[in-house]
């Protein structure tokens, strides 16, 4: 059973920084693209950033220049460094990964449980 476990959320003042981490656990699986999404109260879930298994990245316009996504393939982990945080970044952040759960299987999208990020003074 593949699971994604996030950590690193919390309360931070505007202009501050946080680093989110997400690790995929289980055995015998492969990961493809990984990413971060977020959902603010009363809003739909939206893309924050994605990273391919080769390292290519994609960012939402609202976070370009402030957030950096990275991954460690050996650890099957993805990270999100968030700098210059704004109150509008407040949301639950979800990790996602395209996972092939066993050799030869198709890839499926898995989600973490979410971690709260609150930007407030």
mmCIF file of N, CA, C and O in Angstrom, residues 72-114:
data_model
loop_
_atom_site.group_PDB
_atom_site.id
_atom_site.type_symbol
_atom_site.label_atom_id
_atom_site.label_comp_id
_atom_site.label_asym_id
_atom_site.label_seq_id
_atom_site.Cartn_x
_atom_site.Cartn_y
_atom_site.Cartn_z
ATOM 1 N N UNK A 72 13.697 14.266 -4.392
ATOM 2 C CA UNK A 72 14.809 13.350 -4.165
ATOM 3 C C UNK A 72 14.308 11.972 -4.568
ATOM 4 O O UNK A 72 13.523 11.347 -3.848
ATOM 5 N N UNK A 73 14.708 11.514 -5.756
ATOM 6 C CA UNK A 73 14.179 10.256 -6.279
ATOM 7 C C UNK A 73 14.580 9.063 -5.409
ATOM 8 O O UNK A 73 13.805 8.112 -5.261
ATOM 9 N N UNK A 74 15.762 9.112 -4.841
ATOM 10 C CA UNK A 74 16.209 8.007 -3.990
ATOM 11 C C UNK A 74 15.327 7.871 -2.756
ATOM 12 O O UNK A 74 15.057 6.762 -2.280
ATOM 13 N N UNK A 75 14.859 9.001 -2.241
ATOM 14 C CA UNK A 75 14.003 8.988 -1.053
ATOM 15 C C UNK A 75 12.528 8.989 -1.419
ATOM 16 O O UNK A 75 11.677 8.973 -0.532
ATOM 17 N N UNK A 76 12.231 9.062 -2.729
ATOM 18 C CA UNK A 76 10.842 9.115 -3.205
ATOM 19 C C UNK A 76 10.096 10.219 -2.464
ATOM 20 O O UNK A 76 8.990 10.019 -1.940
ATOM 21 N N UNK A 77 10.713 11.381 -2.459
ATOM 22 C CA UNK A 77 10.184 12.525 -1.730
ATOM 23 C C UNK A 77 10.125 13.757 -2.614
ATOM 24 O O UNK A 77 10.905 13.886 -3.573
ATOM 25 N N UNK A 78 9.214 14.650 -2.269
ATOM 26 C CA UNK A 78 9.086 15.933 -2.949
ATOM 27 C C UNK A 78 9.008 17.018 -1.889
ATOM 28 O O UNK A 78 8.477 16.789 -0.796
ATOM 29 N N UNK A 79 9.552 18.183 -2.223
ATOM 30 C CA UNK A 79 9.636 19.281 -1.267
ATOM 31 C C UNK A 79 9.087 20.559 -1.902
ATOM 32 O O UNK A 79 9.110 20.711 -3.125
ATOM 33 N N UNK A 80 8.631 21.464 -1.059
ATOM 34 C CA UNK A 80 8.186 22.773 -1.524
ATOM 35 C C UNK A 80 8.749 23.825 -0.583
ATOM 36 O O UNK A 80 8.336 23.907 0.577
ATOM 37 N N UNK A 81 9.721 24.582 -1.070
ATOM 38 C CA UNK A 81 10.272 25.697 -0.316
ATOM 39 C C UNK A 81 9.443 26.934 -0.626
ATOM 40 O O UNK A 81 9.364 27.343 -1.786
ATOM 41 N N UNK A 82 8.841 27.500 0.402
ATOM 42 C CA UNK A 82 7.959 28.647 0.220
ATOM 43 C C UNK A 82 8.568 29.864 0.919
ATOM 44 O O UNK A 82 8.748 29.855 2.133
ATOM 45 N N UNK A 83 8.891 30.867 0.135
ATOM 46 C CA UNK A 83 9.470 32.114 0.656
ATOM 47 C C UNK A 83 8.514 33.274 0.387
ATOM 48 O O UNK A 83 7.612 33.173 -0.427
ATOM 49 N N UNK A 84 8.759 34.361 1.081
ATOM 50 C CA UNK A 84 7.952 35.574 0.899
ATOM 51 C C UNK A 84 6.460 35.257 0.965
ATOM 52 O O UNK A 84 5.685 35.692 0.104
ATOM 53 N N UNK A 85 6.076 34.518 1.960
ATOM 54 C CA UNK A 85 4.688 34.070 2.072
ATOM 55 C C UNK A 85 3.739 35.237 2.301
ATOM 56 O O UNK A 85 4.079 36.224 2.967
ATOM 57 N N UNK A 86 2.554 35.097 1.731
ATOM 58 C CA UNK A 86 1.508 36.119 1.801
ATOM 59 C C UNK A 86 0.270 35.518 2.467
ATOM 60 O O UNK A 86 0.068 34.295 2.417
ATOM 61 N N UNK A 87 -0.576 36.347 3.035
ATOM 62 C CA UNK A 87 -1.817 35.812 3.640
ATOM 63 C C UNK A 87 -2.643 34.989 2.649
ATOM 64 O O UNK A 87 -3.284 34.003 3.053
ATOM 65 N N UNK A 88 -2.612 35.364 1.387
ATOM 66 C CA UNK A 88 -3.391 34.617 0.385
ATOM 67 C C UNK A 88 -2.806 33.241 0.074
ATOM 68 O O UNK A 88 -3.410 32.467 -0.666
ATOM 69 N N UNK A 89 -1.652 32.925 0.629
ATOM 70 C CA UNK A 89 -1.099 31.577 0.500
ATOM 71 C C UNK A 89 -1.697 30.623 1.534
ATOM 72 O O UNK A 89 -1.425 29.418 1.493
ATOM 73 N N UNK A 90 -2.478 31.157 2.452
ATOM 74 C CA UNK A 90 -3.103 30.317 3.474
ATOM 75 C C UNK A 90 -4.029 29.289 2.840
ATOM 76 O O UNK A 90 -4.919 29.641 2.051
ATOM 77 N N UNK A 91 -3.794 28.024 3.164
ATOM 78 C CA UNK A 91 -4.567 26.927 2.568
ATOM 79 C C UNK A 91 -4.102 25.607 3.168
ATOM 80 O O UNK A 91 -3.083 25.566 3.876
ATOM 81 N N UNK A 92 -4.840 24.566 2.857
ATOM 82 C CA UNK A 92 -4.345 23.211 3.102
ATOM 83 C C UNK A 92 -3.571 22.792 1.858
ATOM 84 O O UNK A 92 -4.087 22.883 0.739
ATOM 85 N N UNK A 93 -2.340 22.373 2.060
ATOM 86 C CA UNK A 93 -1.471 21.973 0.961
ATOM 87 C C UNK A 93 -1.433 20.444 0.869
ATOM 88 O O UNK A 93 -1.198 19.755 1.867
ATOM 89 N N UNK A 94 -1.652 19.946 -0.341
ATOM 90 C CA UNK A 94 -1.693 18.517 -0.590
ATOM 91 C C UNK A 94 -0.556 18.111 -1.517
ATOM 92 O O UNK A 94 -0.318 18.752 -2.553
ATOM 93 N N UNK A 95 0.084 17.041 -1.158
ATOM 94 C CA UNK A 95 1.092 16.422 -2.007
ATOM 95 C C UNK A 95 0.395 15.442 -2.944
ATOM 96 O O UNK A 95 -0.570 14.771 -2.538
ATOM 97 N N UNK A 96 0.858 15.363 -4.177
ATOM 98 C CA UNK A 96 0.337 14.356 -5.094
ATOM 99 C C UNK A 96 1.496 13.681 -5.808
ATOM 100 O O UNK A 96 2.569 14.277 -5.976
ATOM 101 N N UNK A 97 1.257 12.463 -6.248
ATOM 102 C CA UNK A 97 2.276 11.741 -7.003
ATOM 103 C C UNK A 97 1.608 10.760 -7.937
ATOM 104 O O UNK A 97 0.614 10.122 -7.577
ATOM 105 N N UNK A 98 2.163 10.658 -9.140
ATOM 106 C CA UNK A 98 1.753 9.589 -10.047
ATOM 107 C C UNK A 98 2.566 8.358 -9.683
ATOM 108 O O UNK A 98 3.797 8.386 -9.712
ATOM 109 N N UNK A 99 1.870 7.308 -9.332
ATOM 110 C CA UNK A 99 2.520 6.118 -8.790
ATOM 111 C C UNK A 99 2.133 4.883 -9.586
ATOM 112 O O UNK A 99 0.956 4.677 -9.901
ATOM 113 N N UNK A 100 3.133 4.087 -9.923
ATOM 114 C CA UNK A 100 2.905 2.742 -10.455
ATOM 115 C C UNK A 100 3.080 1.799 -9.263
ATOM 116 O O UNK A 100 4.194 1.580 -8.807
ATOM 117 N N UNK A 101 1.986 1.276 -8.715
ATOM 118 C CA UNK A 101 2.086 0.562 -7.438
ATOM 119 C C UNK A 101 2.866 -0.748 -7.488
ATOM 120 O O UNK A 101 3.351 -1.212 -6.449
ATOM 121 N N UNK A 102 2.988 -1.334 -8.664
ATOM 122 C CA UNK A 102 3.803 -2.537 -8.777
ATOM 123 C C UNK A 102 4.344 -2.614 -10.191
ATOM 124 O O UNK A 102 3.851 -1.959 -11.108
ATOM 125 N N UNK A 103 5.361 -3.430 -10.388
ATOM 126 C CA UNK A 103 6.063 -3.508 -11.669
ATOM 127 C C UNK A 103 5.098 -3.847 -12.797
ATOM 128 O O UNK A 103 4.335 -4.808 -12.722
ATOM 129 N N UNK A 104 5.125 -2.987 -13.819
ATOM 130 C CA UNK A 104 4.306 -3.218 -14.992
ATOM 131 C C UNK A 104 2.907 -2.635 -14.933
ATOM 132 O O UNK A 104 2.163 -2.701 -15.918
ATOM 133 N N UNK A 105 2.521 -2.060 -13.789
ATOM 134 C CA UNK A 105 1.163 -1.521 -13.676
ATOM 135 C C UNK A 105 1.086 -0.130 -14.266
ATOM 136 O O UNK A 105 2.106 0.528 -14.502
ATOM 137 N N UNK A 106 -0.126 0.346 -14.491
ATOM 138 C CA UNK A 106 -0.334 1.724 -14.906
ATOM 139 C C UNK A 106 0.007 2.662 -13.748
ATOM 140 O O UNK A 106 0.159 2.231 -12.598
ATOM 141 N N UNK A 107 0.091 3.941 -14.104
ATOM 142 C CA UNK A 107 0.307 4.960 -13.089
ATOM 143 C C UNK A 107 -1.040 5.529 -12.627
ATOM 144 O O UNK A 107 -1.944 5.754 -13.430
ATOM 145 N N UNK A 108 -1.142 5.761 -11.336
ATOM 146 C CA UNK A 108 -2.337 6.330 -10.737
ATOM 147 C C UNK A 108 -1.935 7.517 -9.864
ATOM 148 O O UNK A 108 -0.821 7.559 -9.343
ATOM 149 N N UNK A 109 -2.867 8.455 -9.698
ATOM 150 C CA UNK A 109 -2.575 9.619 -8.869
ATOM 151 C C UNK A 109 -2.920 9.324 -7.414
ATOM 152 O O UNK A 109 -4.045 8.937 -7.104
ATOM 153 N N UNK A 110 -1.927 9.524 -6.551
ATOM 154 C CA UNK A 110 -2.116 9.370 -5.112
ATOM 155 C C UNK A 110 -2.031 10.752 -4.460
ATOM 156 O O UNK A 110 -1.318 11.637 -4.954
ATOM 157 N N UNK A 111 -2.729 10.874 -3.321
ATOM 158 C CA UNK A 111 -2.769 12.147 -2.595
ATOM 159 C C UNK A 111 -2.362 11.946 -1.140
ATOM 160 O O UNK A 111 -2.677 10.913 -0.542
ATOM 161 N N UNK A 112 -1.713 12.959 -0.588
ATOM 162 C CA UNK A 112 -1.453 12.979 0.838
ATOM 163 C C UNK A 112 -2.671 13.479 1.596
ATOM 164 O O UNK A 112 -3.686 13.849 1.006
ATOM 165 N N UNK A 113 -2.541 13.512 2.916
ATOM 166 C CA UNK A 113 -3.684 13.885 3.757
ATOM 167 C C UNK A 113 -3.840 15.392 3.900
ATOM 168 O O UNK A 113 -4.876 15.868 4.358
ATOM 169 N N UNK A 114 -2.835 16.138 3.495
ATOM 170 C CA UNK A 114 -2.894 17.593 3.574
ATOM 171 C C UNK A 114 -2.221 18.134 4.816
ATOM 172 O O UNK A 114 -2.233 17.496 5.873
#
